[in-house]
Amino acid sequence: MRIIVDTLGADKGYEEIVKGTLQVMKTRDIEVLFVGNAENIKKLVEGSSVDPARIDYIQTDEYIMNNEDPVISIRRKKDASIVLGLNALKEGRGDGFISAGSTGALLAGGLLITKRIDNIDRAALTIVLPSPNGGTVLLDAGANMDTTPEYLRQFAAMGSIYASKVLKRENPRVALLNVGSEEGKGDKRTKESYDLLKASDLNFVGNVESRDLLSGNCDVIVCDGFAGNIALKAFEGVATVVMKSIKEGIMASPRTKLGGILVKPALSGLKKTFDYNEYGAAPLLGTRQPVFKAHGSSNSRALETGIEALVKFIENDVIQYITQDASSIGKANKAEG
Amino acid sequence: MRIIVDTLGADKGYEEIVKGTLQVMKTRDIEVLFVGNAENIKKLVEGSSVDPARIDYIQTDEYIMNNEDPVISIRRKKDASIVLGLNALKEGRGDGFISAGSTGALLAGGLLITKRIDNIDRAALTIVLPSPNGGTVLLDAGANMDTTPEYLRQFAAMGSIYASKVLKRENPRVALLNVGSEEGKGDKRTKESYDLLKASDLNFVGNVESRDLLSGNCDVIVCDGFAGNIALKAFEGVATVVMKSIKEGIMASPRTKLGGILVKPALSGLKKTFDYNEYGAAPLLGTRQPVFKAHGSSNSRALETGIEALVKFIENDVIQYITQDASSIGKANKAEG
């Protein structure tokens, strides 16, 4: 298996990306195709115990920035790392692609270069949230605005396959993110989506409120990209404020400092639960080849968990299963729509 | 000043509602009109140091449940506590109304009985989020689904008045809840709302992401009720999981228990920050008289802070200021729409 790794455009620089990748290579029998400044990357490879023969390079120093228009940039910046990496994926020079660069550019590139699976109308950014039973799949995390109920039903079908194949859930429970748990709640889109999901052959268990995102009461949570992004970033924001507040509280006096040392085991578990670096990267479900988005602020640990997730995704043939079901997913959609 | 207090329909029962109210009466020179089972309430009043002459009653045992259709129930259940309370408010038997009962019924009652201020198209549930500078106003927290950009602009105008009069902010900074901070982000509604807010005479500072809800970077956050509810409940859910996880971690061993005692001051500050009982109740902004929603799971402390917020709202003539500006808020709206 060969993974294509975009080393450019990440907030914390290429070093964290390369270090995380090399870490995975110590335990996983994978090859890597790095996209970025080959000279810089080679220095880090030389300092590691990884056999340089397992690594190849695509040289570039260009990348797409967050404030650039994604679609225009993908079309015009032919030497941008995401463009080069996705083209290499398309040409079969690797089995999956991962980037911590511009989310918008990766989404646009996933659609324009990698392309969608036939009969799938939209690709969805798919996050695995922490939960007591080992994770809940949430999609769409922000790739699509103004989605239709039909798109949401397709997301639910793809999310079910992901939960089944990667998280090994039998008959995954699908829930709809909504403002109340009762049927009939929500805006026009969620009400119509509720009806579509209820009529589908998915294991639809009804609405879930965002206060229960981490409960593990369901295996797949489906939502419009706007709502999904709002929920996830609220989650991230609160977790950050809480961890900062605990840290400041503990540093406040000698007494609390001592207490902090004693409760450390309790708090480090919490830190791990709320650290997105522990959750790997997010696949763009619906593309013809594996495209993964790592958090923009990824450290080496995030890349490590991200590549692990990408490897599992490839090993479990997720795209093949979605492709097999795509005609019925699409058909059901057209019949309902 | 006389406050009408609905004692029915709260998750934790009438006792918490009555106790919290009596607590405020010890420090605030207010009268209270309780709606509920007068006999039960009187027992609690007798056991307190509050002068019974300051209290009156509307007897009823009926209330609207969360699973009942709000609009139908408001019209048909004439003896429901929310209906009786809001009618008493309308008849001038009190200066404001507060309830911890069905949110849907209170919203419906606020519109059908209390009615909207002329030229205001929708009333918005308005929350004050904790922030380093003493709170950020968020609206709509869930009263309206499928709002238009014009409604959002009106919410922003009302939220600004609230931030100015109650939180005493000069020229309140208004932000739009969105999936990214740059202009041009979001779904159709937020993009159009951005343009409307930019063209308005409000102090519009651009988009805010939900990860910055608690940052204090703005004074008013405006959003559709669906997104607002998703953000708030995610906030609540994460805070609950974090507090539970800390507690369990601390109870895990004698060592962590001792540490827990030492860090208690640090954690109790955190608990207070994330405890909705500390944030009072939420006004329904846009109604002709003050209507406040307390959290369904309110304890006596929540009622206490809620009534304090209601008293401040009345003292600061918020409704009068909105009414004064309503024709220009409405006019601006019609010109834009």
XYZ file of C-alpha atoms in Angstrom:
674
model
C 0.000 0.000 0.000
C 1.236 3.457 -0.866
C -0.014 6.664 0.763
C 0.340 10.094 -0.862
C 1.026 12.723 1.810
C 0.638 16.473 1.209
C 3.257 18.173 3.398
C 2.307 21.779 2.537
C -0.342 24.208 3.802
C -0.573 22.877 7.374
C -0.659 25.456 10.188
C 2.253 23.872 12.056
C 4.466 23.342 9.005
C 5.766 20.353 7.055
C 7.923 18.985 9.892
C 4.923 17.728 11.922
C 3.408 16.145 8.821
C 6.605 14.325 7.886
C 7.381 13.243 11.463
C 3.900 11.778 11.932
C 4.166 9.919 8.632
C 7.566 8.456 9.504
C 6.162 7.345 12.849
C 3.449 5.271 11.139
C 6.040 3.801 8.754
C 7.879 2.296 11.733
C 4.931 0.016 12.549
C 2.980 -0.206 9.275
C 4.319 -1.805 6.119
C 3.413 1.104 3.852
C 5.195 3.152 1.219
C 4.835 6.915 1.032
C 4.835 9.494 -1.751
C 5.517 12.909 -0.210
C 4.357 16.053 -2.009
C 6.342 19.165 -1.048
C 9.897 20.406 -0.746
C 11.825 17.176 -1.333
C 15.096 18.532 0.025
C 13.561 19.544 3.356
C 11.669 16.280 3.708
C 14.750 14.176 2.876
C 16.623 15.723 5.790
C 13.943 14.495 8.188
C 13.886 11.062 6.549
C 17.661 10.779 6.887
C 17.416 11.492 10.605
C 14.890 8.659 11.064
C 15.235 4.871 11.047
C 12.909 4.501 8.055
C 14.365 2.944 4.870
C 14.559 5.744 2.244
C 13.722 3.165 -0.449
C 10.111 3.131 0.835
C 9.735 6.842 0.113
C 9.323 8.812 -3.098
C 8.782 12.527 -3.749
C 6.838 14.963 -5.885
C 8.744 18.253 -5.729
C 6.769 21.475 -5.260
C 6.770 24.563 -3.073
C 3.352 25.807 -4.147
C 0.130 25.271 -2.208
C -3.405 26.662 -1.984
C -4.066 28.988 0.924
C -7.248 29.088 3.031
C -8.227 32.522 1.738
C -7.971 31.547 -1.947
C -11.025 30.513 -3.931
C -10.900 26.691 -3.852
C -12.402 25.905 -7.254
C -10.434 28.574 -9.145
C -7.217 27.569 -7.358
C -7.648 23.864 -8.119
C -8.131 24.728 -11.792
C -5.319 27.270 -12.129
C -2.576 26.318 -9.654
C -1.333 23.213 -11.477
C 1.708 22.925 -9.210
C -0.144 23.262 -5.919
C 0.561 20.300 -3.631
C -3.112 19.236 -3.430
C -3.448 19.308 -7.227
C -0.236 17.318 -7.750
C -1.142 14.852 -4.993
C -4.679 14.197 -6.252
C -3.433 13.827 -9.826
C -0.884 11.252 -8.606
C -3.742 9.422 -6.831
C -5.776 9.460 -10.043
C -2.832 8.105 -12.034
C -2.535 5.170 -9.632
C 0.723 6.314 -8.040
C -0.837 5.767 -4.597
C -3.835 4.137 -2.853
C -4.978 7.132 -0.806
C -4.261 10.844 -0.278
C -4.076 12.862 2.934
C -3.687 16.631 3.404
C -3.769 19.100 6.303
C -4.007 22.031 3.880
C -7.005 24.135 2.823
C -10.245 22.226 3.458
C -12.030 24.035 0.653
C -9.280 23.210 -1.834
C -9.254 19.550 -0.819
C -13.033 19.301 -1.191
C -12.935 21.028 -4.573
C -10.000 18.870 -5.675
C -11.730 15.713 -4.454
C -14.685 16.504 -6.708
C -12.868 18.005 -9.716
C -9.857 15.669 -9.873
C -10.771 12.481 -7.971
C -14.452 12.795 -8.964
C -17.570 11.373 -7.343
C -18.705 7.764 -7.526
C -21.433 7.337 -10.170
C -24.965 7.861 -8.754
C -23.641 9.640 -5.653
C -24.709 13.295 -5.858
C -22.442 14.842 -3.214
C -19.352 13.870 -1.228
C -19.474 14.427 2.542
C -16.717 15.188 5.039
C -16.973 12.429 7.635
C -15.787 12.719 11.241
C -15.635 10.034 13.919
C -16.693 11.588 17.242
C -15.479 10.120 20.544
C -18.125 8.013 22.292
C -18.158 5.346 25.006
C -18.653 2.585 22.412
C -15.687 3.562 20.256
C -16.892 6.371 18.067
C -19.874 7.837 16.242
C -19.708 8.747 12.555
C -20.905 12.290 11.787
C -21.467 13.548 8.258
C -21.535 16.068 6.662
C -19.018 17.949 8.806
C -18.956 20.968 6.513
C -18.312 20.071 2.869
C -21.816 20.886 1.611
C -24.037 23.885 2.296
C -27.740 23.993 1.364
C -28.016 20.214 1.078
C -31.305 18.570 0.115
C -33.028 15.781 2.088
C -32.044 13.434 -0.737
C -28.357 14.269 -0.260
C -28.737 13.634 3.451
C -30.227 10.215 2.768
C -27.261 9.362 0.567
C -24.888 10.575 3.301
C -26.712 8.294 5.753
C -26.247 5.318 3.433
C -22.525 6.033 2.967
C -22.068 6.674 6.699
C -23.694 3.312 7.442
C -21.232 1.524 5.186
C -18.360 3.337 6.886
C -19.651 2.447 10.383
C -20.179 -1.140 9.322
C -16.856 -1.719 7.533
C -14.443 0.451 9.569
C -16.045 0.591 13.043
C -17.449 -2.952 12.630
C -20.969 -2.052 13.755
C -23.687 -4.507 12.833
C -26.731 -2.860 11.289
C -25.539 0.671 12.224
C -28.092 2.918 13.930
C -28.594 6.101 11.900
C -29.838 9.299 13.561
C -30.684 12.751 12.202
C -29.160 15.799 13.931
C -32.086 17.952 15.034
C -33.253 20.515 17.602
C -35.469 18.032 19.446
C -35.789 14.281 19.781
C -39.472 13.996 18.819
C -40.681 13.387 15.258
C -41.949 16.601 13.631
C -39.178 18.794 15.095
C -36.827 20.926 13.077
C -36.727 23.043 9.960
C -38.146 22.119 6.568
C -34.985 20.235 5.517
C -34.803 18.043 8.623
C -38.541 17.277 8.615
C -38.348 16.088 5.015
C -35.108 14.224 5.700
C -36.783 12.469 8.629
C -39.488 11.140 6.309
C -36.975 9.997 3.694
C -34.801 8.221 6.269
C -37.828 6.576 7.880
C -38.917 5.245 4.488
C -35.408 3.984 3.621
C -34.025 0.527 4.389
C -31.451 2.054 6.754
C -31.652 1.343 10.496
C -33.047 4.828 11.232
C -33.515 5.477 14.958
C -34.905 9.033 14.789
C -33.560 12.438 15.816
C -30.545 13.151 17.969
C -29.866 16.489 19.693
C -26.375 17.977 19.663
C -26.163 17.581 23.464
C -26.082 13.808 22.806
C -23.341 13.886 20.154
C -20.961 12.040 22.473
C -23.474 9.641 24.019
C -22.939 6.687 21.687
C -26.731 6.269 21.358
C -26.302 5.872 17.617
C -23.575 4.892 15.151
C -24.138 7.449 12.389
C -25.320 11.056 12.717
C -26.377 12.718 9.503
C -26.744 16.477 9.007
C -26.365 19.374 6.608
C -22.761 20.623 6.403
C -23.717 23.957 7.969
C -25.236 22.366 11.092
C -22.496 19.726 11.302
C -19.783 22.329 11.194
C -21.527 24.470 13.841
C -21.896 21.465 16.164
C -18.306 20.263 15.724
C -16.735 23.668 16.208
C -18.891 24.326 19.300
C -17.616 21.017 20.635
C -14.018 21.984 19.855
C -14.446 25.488 21.304
C -15.897 24.349 24.611
C -13.287 21.624 25.001
C -10.514 24.177 24.417
C -11.968 26.649 26.929
C -12.433 23.886 29.511
C -8.894 22.546 29.200
C -7.438 26.061 29.356
C -9.579 26.937 32.354
C -8.557 23.759 34.225
C -4.899 24.438 33.488
C -5.135 28.039 34.730
C -7.077 26.937 37.801
C -4.420 24.364 38.655
C -1.554 26.840 38.190
C -3.266 29.377 40.478
C -1.655 28.375 43.807
C 0.808 25.858 45.318
C -2.157 23.974 46.759
C -3.933 23.588 43.414
C -0.605 22.796 41.711
C -0.091 19.856 44.069
C -3.693 18.789 43.485
C -3.062 19.028 39.760
C -0.178 16.575 39.981
C -2.383 14.120 41.907
C -5.372 14.334 39.537
C -3.210 14.236 36.418
C -4.257 10.687 35.422
C -7.909 11.786 35.539
C -7.290 14.883 33.434
C -5.024 13.285 30.847
C -7.804 10.856 29.941
C -10.067 13.856 29.459
C -7.471 15.647 27.371
C -7.195 12.611 25.122
C -10.970 12.418 24.722
C -11.182 16.017 23.550
C -7.996 16.214 21.519
C -8.781 16.139 17.808
C -5.200 14.979 17.209
C -6.341 11.605 18.563
C -9.158 11.191 16.052
C -7.342 10.795 12.816
C -8.390 12.542 9.692
C -11.777 12.851 8.016
C -12.524 10.974 4.783
C -14.412 12.687 2.007
C -17.060 9.970 1.509
C -18.374 9.660 -2.023
C -15.171 10.133 -4.035
C -13.785 7.404 -6.311
C -10.531 7.132 -4.387
C -9.648 7.695 -0.711
C -9.213 11.405 0.073
C -8.585 12.312 3.729
C -8.559 15.716 5.410
C -6.355 16.134 8.491
C -7.080 19.052 10.859
C -5.349 22.270 9.770
C -3.631 22.494 13.165
C -2.449 18.886 13.018
C 0.666 17.923 14.949
C 2.683 14.787 14.177
C 0.356 12.706 16.377
C -2.642 13.845 14.291
C -0.939 12.775 11.085
C -0.100 9.445 12.671
C -3.716 8.722 13.675
C -4.880 10.183 10.362
C -2.741 7.867 8.248
C -3.788 4.919 10.456
C -7.426 5.784 9.687
C -6.667 6.093 5.968
C -4.919 2.699 5.951
C -7.934 1.070 7.672
C -10.236 2.754 5.192
C -8.256 1.288 2.263
C -7.890 -2.155 3.867
C -11.632 -2.384 4.482
C -12.551 -1.544 0.884
C -14.999 1.178 1.958
C -15.089 2.760 -1.491
C -15.728 -0.575 -3.171
C -18.744 -1.192 -0.898
C -20.134 2.305 -1.527
C -19.624 1.824 -5.279
C -21.450 -1.533 -5.163
C -24.417 0.044 -3.395
C -24.276 3.358 -5.246
C -26.807 2.475 -7.918
C -29.422 1.518 -5.307
C -28.509 4.538 -3.148
C -28.932 6.732 -6.210
C -32.056 4.912 -7.384
C -33.783 5.136 -4.011
C -32.975 8.796 -4.122
C -34.494 9.347 -7.519
C -37.614 7.376 -6.632
C -38.116 9.517 -3.500
C -37.124 12.807 -5.087
C -42.830 45.427 40.324
C -44.770 42.224 40.125
C -43.503 39.003 38.529
C -45.817 36.228 37.329
C -44.208 32.834 37.963
C -45.373 29.603 36.313
C -44.715 26.819 38.832
C -45.887 23.917 36.630
C -44.279 21.827 33.893
C -40.679 22.060 35.147
C -38.635 18.833 35.138
C -37.674 19.131 38.806
C -41.146 20.072 40.073
C -42.773 23.182 41.543
C -40.692 23.170 44.754
C -37.499 24.340 43.025
C -39.417 27.059 41.189
C -41.083 28.372 44.362
C -37.909 28.161 46.454
C -35.887 30.096 43.887
C -38.581 32.765 43.679
C -38.742 33.164 47.464
C -34.963 33.488 47.535
C -35.085 36.506 45.179
C -37.899 38.040 47.258
C -35.568 38.172 50.259
C -33.271 40.665 48.513
C -35.481 42.237 45.829
C -38.491 44.413 46.572
C -40.829 42.559 44.206
C -44.293 41.053 44.427
C -45.108 37.682 42.929
C -48.153 36.118 41.310
C -47.725 32.335 41.378
C -49.580 30.185 38.838
C -50.085 26.588 40.004
C -51.371 24.579 42.934
C -51.945 27.349 45.481
C -52.204 25.019 48.462
C -48.823 23.395 47.751
C -47.131 26.729 47.108
C -48.587 28.299 50.283
C -46.938 25.608 52.393
C -43.537 26.587 51.032
C -44.280 30.302 51.514
C -45.304 29.683 55.140
C -42.000 27.941 55.784
C -40.074 30.967 54.505
C -39.418 34.421 55.936
C -41.202 36.160 53.026
C -44.296 38.263 53.875
C -47.323 36.378 52.407
C -48.942 39.751 51.633
C -46.437 40.179 48.781
C -47.717 37.014 47.115
C -50.877 36.206 45.167
C -52.052 33.060 43.373
C -53.778 31.822 40.251
C -55.021 28.335 41.019
C -54.536 25.582 38.425
C -53.190 22.060 38.157
C -53.160 21.951 34.377
C -50.123 22.528 32.171
C -48.897 21.912 28.620
C -46.512 19.023 28.210
C -43.441 18.950 25.926
C -44.949 16.353 23.616
C -48.191 18.312 23.055
C -48.650 20.499 19.975
C -47.838 23.998 21.252
C -50.206 26.075 19.118
C -53.203 23.748 19.533
C -52.568 23.467 23.282
C -52.326 27.242 23.771
C -55.672 27.642 21.986
C -57.522 24.778 23.687
C -56.103 24.347 27.188
C -57.546 27.516 28.710
C -56.564 26.467 32.238
C -52.965 25.572 31.424
C -50.544 27.496 33.630
C -48.777 29.190 30.693
C -52.109 30.343 29.228
C -53.366 31.676 32.579
C -50.018 33.341 33.309
C -49.699 35.040 29.937
C -53.328 36.218 30.108
C -52.628 37.704 33.547
C -49.601 39.483 32.037
C -51.748 40.835 29.217
C -54.377 42.088 31.693
C -51.685 44.018 33.571
C -51.683 41.821 36.646
C -47.890 41.646 36.446
C -44.866 43.242 34.743
C -43.225 40.076 33.423
C -43.747 36.322 33.118
C -41.337 33.434 33.626
C -41.826 29.710 33.006
C -39.682 26.552 33.055
C -42.417 24.616 31.245
C -42.713 23.588 27.571
C -40.539 25.860 25.405
C -42.799 25.373 22.404
C -45.895 26.325 24.388
C -44.212 29.416 25.819
C -43.105 30.541 22.360
C -46.569 29.929 20.919
C -48.199 31.660 23.885
C -45.807 34.581 23.629
C -46.915 35.148 20.045
C -50.618 34.280 20.331
C -51.387 35.864 23.717
C -48.679 38.455 24.424
C -48.269 39.223 20.706
C -45.377 40.738 18.798
C -44.366 44.373 18.786
C -45.670 46.121 15.650
C -43.205 45.955 12.725
C -41.252 43.100 14.326
C -41.806 39.967 12.208
C -40.554 37.270 14.589
C -39.678 36.955 18.274
C -36.334 35.331 19.116
C -35.236 33.306 22.137
C -32.225 35.160 23.509
C -29.448 33.558 25.573
C -26.519 35.231 27.314
C -23.454 33.013 26.897
C -20.594 33.147 29.421
C -17.605 35.132 28.167
C -14.568 36.813 29.733
C -16.162 40.271 29.350
C -19.416 39.384 31.087
C -21.526 37.666 28.492
C -22.401 37.478 24.815
C -25.997 37.699 23.587
C -26.979 34.869 21.224
C -30.246 34.865 19.283
C -32.178 33.004 17.995
C -31.570 30.073 20.354
C -34.297 27.934 18.825
C -37.639 29.729 18.582
C -37.671 30.064 14.785
C -36.847 27.534 12.090
C -36.348 28.470 8.419
C -35.749 32.138 9.196
C -35.075 34.646 6.429
C -32.064 36.990 6.289
C -34.506 39.829 7.040
C -35.590 38.158 10.276
C -31.950 37.707 11.230
C -31.315 41.419 10.693
C -34.233 42.247 12.988
C -32.865 39.817 15.589
C -29.507 41.574 15.343
C -31.161 44.953 15.948
C -33.088 43.655 18.982
C -30.017 41.853 20.316
C -28.044 45.092 20.061
C -30.614 46.915 22.150
C -30.506 44.129 24.736
C -26.679 44.185 24.866
C -26.709 47.959 25.135
C -29.424 48.325 27.812
C -28.922 45.201 29.956
C -25.219 44.360 29.495
C -24.353 48.074 29.150
C -22.223 47.630 26.028
C -21.525 50.773 24.020
C -22.160 50.336 20.310
C -22.491 46.532 20.604
C -20.451 44.459 18.130
C -22.776 42.205 16.120
C -21.481 38.984 14.532
C -23.112 36.354 12.335
C -22.736 32.670 13.322
C -21.127 30.947 10.363
C -18.911 28.029 9.315
C -15.917 30.252 8.591
C -14.718 33.700 9.504
C -14.170 35.019 5.962
C -16.822 36.907 3.984
C -18.495 34.661 1.409
C -18.631 31.608 3.702
C -21.765 29.714 4.608
C -25.075 28.648 3.138
C -27.442 30.821 1.106
C -29.145 32.242 4.211
C -25.963 33.323 5.957
C -24.427 34.804 2.805
C -27.525 36.953 2.243
C -27.704 37.817 5.939
C -24.083 38.924 5.819
C -24.899 41.413 3.060
C -27.969 42.731 4.917
C -26.054 43.170 8.171
C -23.144 44.842 6.392
C -25.546 47.330 4.797
C -27.359 48.035 8.097
C -26.457 50.739 10.610
C -25.576 48.089 13.195
C -21.957 47.689 14.338
C -21.503 44.519 12.258
C -18.083 42.888 12.750
C -18.478 39.902 10.395
C -18.726 36.156 10.895
C -18.019 34.228 14.071
C -17.413 30.464 14.195
C -19.023 28.350 16.909
C -15.593 27.544 18.355
C -15.436 31.241 19.367
C -18.857 31.397 21.028
C -17.243 31.922 24.437
C -14.412 34.210 23.318
C -16.106 37.540 24.004
C -14.931 38.832 20.592
C -18.395 40.225 19.970
C -21.434 41.321 22.004
C -24.258 39.879 19.900
C -24.267 36.658 17.856
C -27.144 36.287 15.439
C -28.253 33.003 13.843
C -31.161 30.941 12.623
C -32.927 29.081 15.450
C -31.847 25.713 14.061
C -28.135 26.578 14.091
C -28.407 28.411 17.429
C -30.040 25.442 19.087
C -27.444 23.022 17.639
C -24.587 25.227 18.900
C -26.057 25.714 22.388
C -26.885 22.071 22.942
C -23.434 20.986 21.715
C -22.014 23.429 24.258
C -24.241 21.994 26.995
C -23.501 18.388 26.003
C -19.733 18.780 26.000
C -19.769 20.660 29.296
C -21.838 17.871 30.887
C -19.532 15.131 29.587
C -16.453 17.041 30.742
C -17.759 17.639 34.276
C -18.871 14.008 34.584
C -15.545 12.762 33.274
C -13.574 14.955 35.710
C -15.717 13.754 38.609
C -15.261 10.089 37.697
C -11.533 10.595 37.174
C -11.205 12.198 40.602
C -13.173 9.430 42.336
C -11.012 6.729 40.693
C -8.376 6.361 43.454
C -7.387 7.727 46.883
C -4.590 9.658 45.184
C -6.890 11.390 42.682
C -9.498 11.953 45.434
C -6.950 13.883 47.485
C -5.924 15.784 44.362
C -9.598 16.559 43.751
C -9.929 18.189 47.161
C -6.878 20.358 46.483
C -7.965 21.491 42.996
C -11.573 22.055 44.047
C -11.351 25.868 43.864
C -10.121 25.589 40.271
C -12.893 23.210 39.249
C -15.756 24.972 41.012
C -15.061 28.094 38.939
C -15.292 25.936 35.860
C -18.494 24.319 37.048
C -20.033 27.754 37.537
C -18.970 28.843 34.047
C -20.682 25.883 32.425
C -23.732 25.619 34.653
C -26.807 26.948 32.877
C -28.416 27.466 36.271
C -26.077 30.447 36.664
C -27.237 32.157 33.472
C -30.756 33.097 34.276
C -33.553 32.634 31.853
C -33.892 33.560 28.195
C -36.135 36.435 27.109
C -38.323 36.059 24.057
C -37.241 39.288 22.329
C -39.888 40.905 20.164
C -42.997 40.400 22.326
C -44.999 43.327 23.710
C -44.402 42.321 27.323
C -41.507 40.517 29.045
C -41.740 36.731 28.577
C -38.840 34.663 29.959
C -38.035 30.986 29.471
C -36.140 29.226 32.257
C -34.338 25.950 31.450
C -36.616 22.913 31.735
C -34.228 21.320 34.225
C -34.053 24.489 36.344
C -33.228 24.159 40.008
C -34.032 26.893 42.544
C -30.760 28.662 41.729
C -31.754 28.833 38.045
C -35.082 30.441 38.967
C -33.276 32.894 41.193
C -30.877 34.012 38.428
C -33.760 33.892 35.944
C -35.965 36.237 37.926
C -32.981 38.531 38.537
C -32.518 38.710 34.752
C -36.224 39.389 34.240
C -36.190 42.185 36.831
C -33.183 43.811 35.115
C -34.924 43.472 31.773
C -37.986 45.301 33.120
C -35.974 47.953 34.977
C -33.975 48.763 31.841
C -37.077 49.243 29.673
C -35.761 46.906 26.962
C -39.189 46.480 25.370
C -39.784 50.225 25.281
C -36.487 50.747 23.421
C -37.278 47.973 20.921
C -40.750 49.439 20.411
C -39.290 52.909 19.796
C -36.932 51.524 17.154
C -39.358 48.954 15.760
C -40.647 51.067 12.892
C -37.129 51.739 11.616
C -36.139 48.097 12.184
C -39.209 47.064 10.226
C -38.770 49.777 7.584
C -35.126 48.931 6.970
C -36.279 45.373 6.618
C -38.924 46.162 4.047
C -36.551 48.371 2.065
C -33.997 45.566 1.926
C -36.459 42.764 1.381
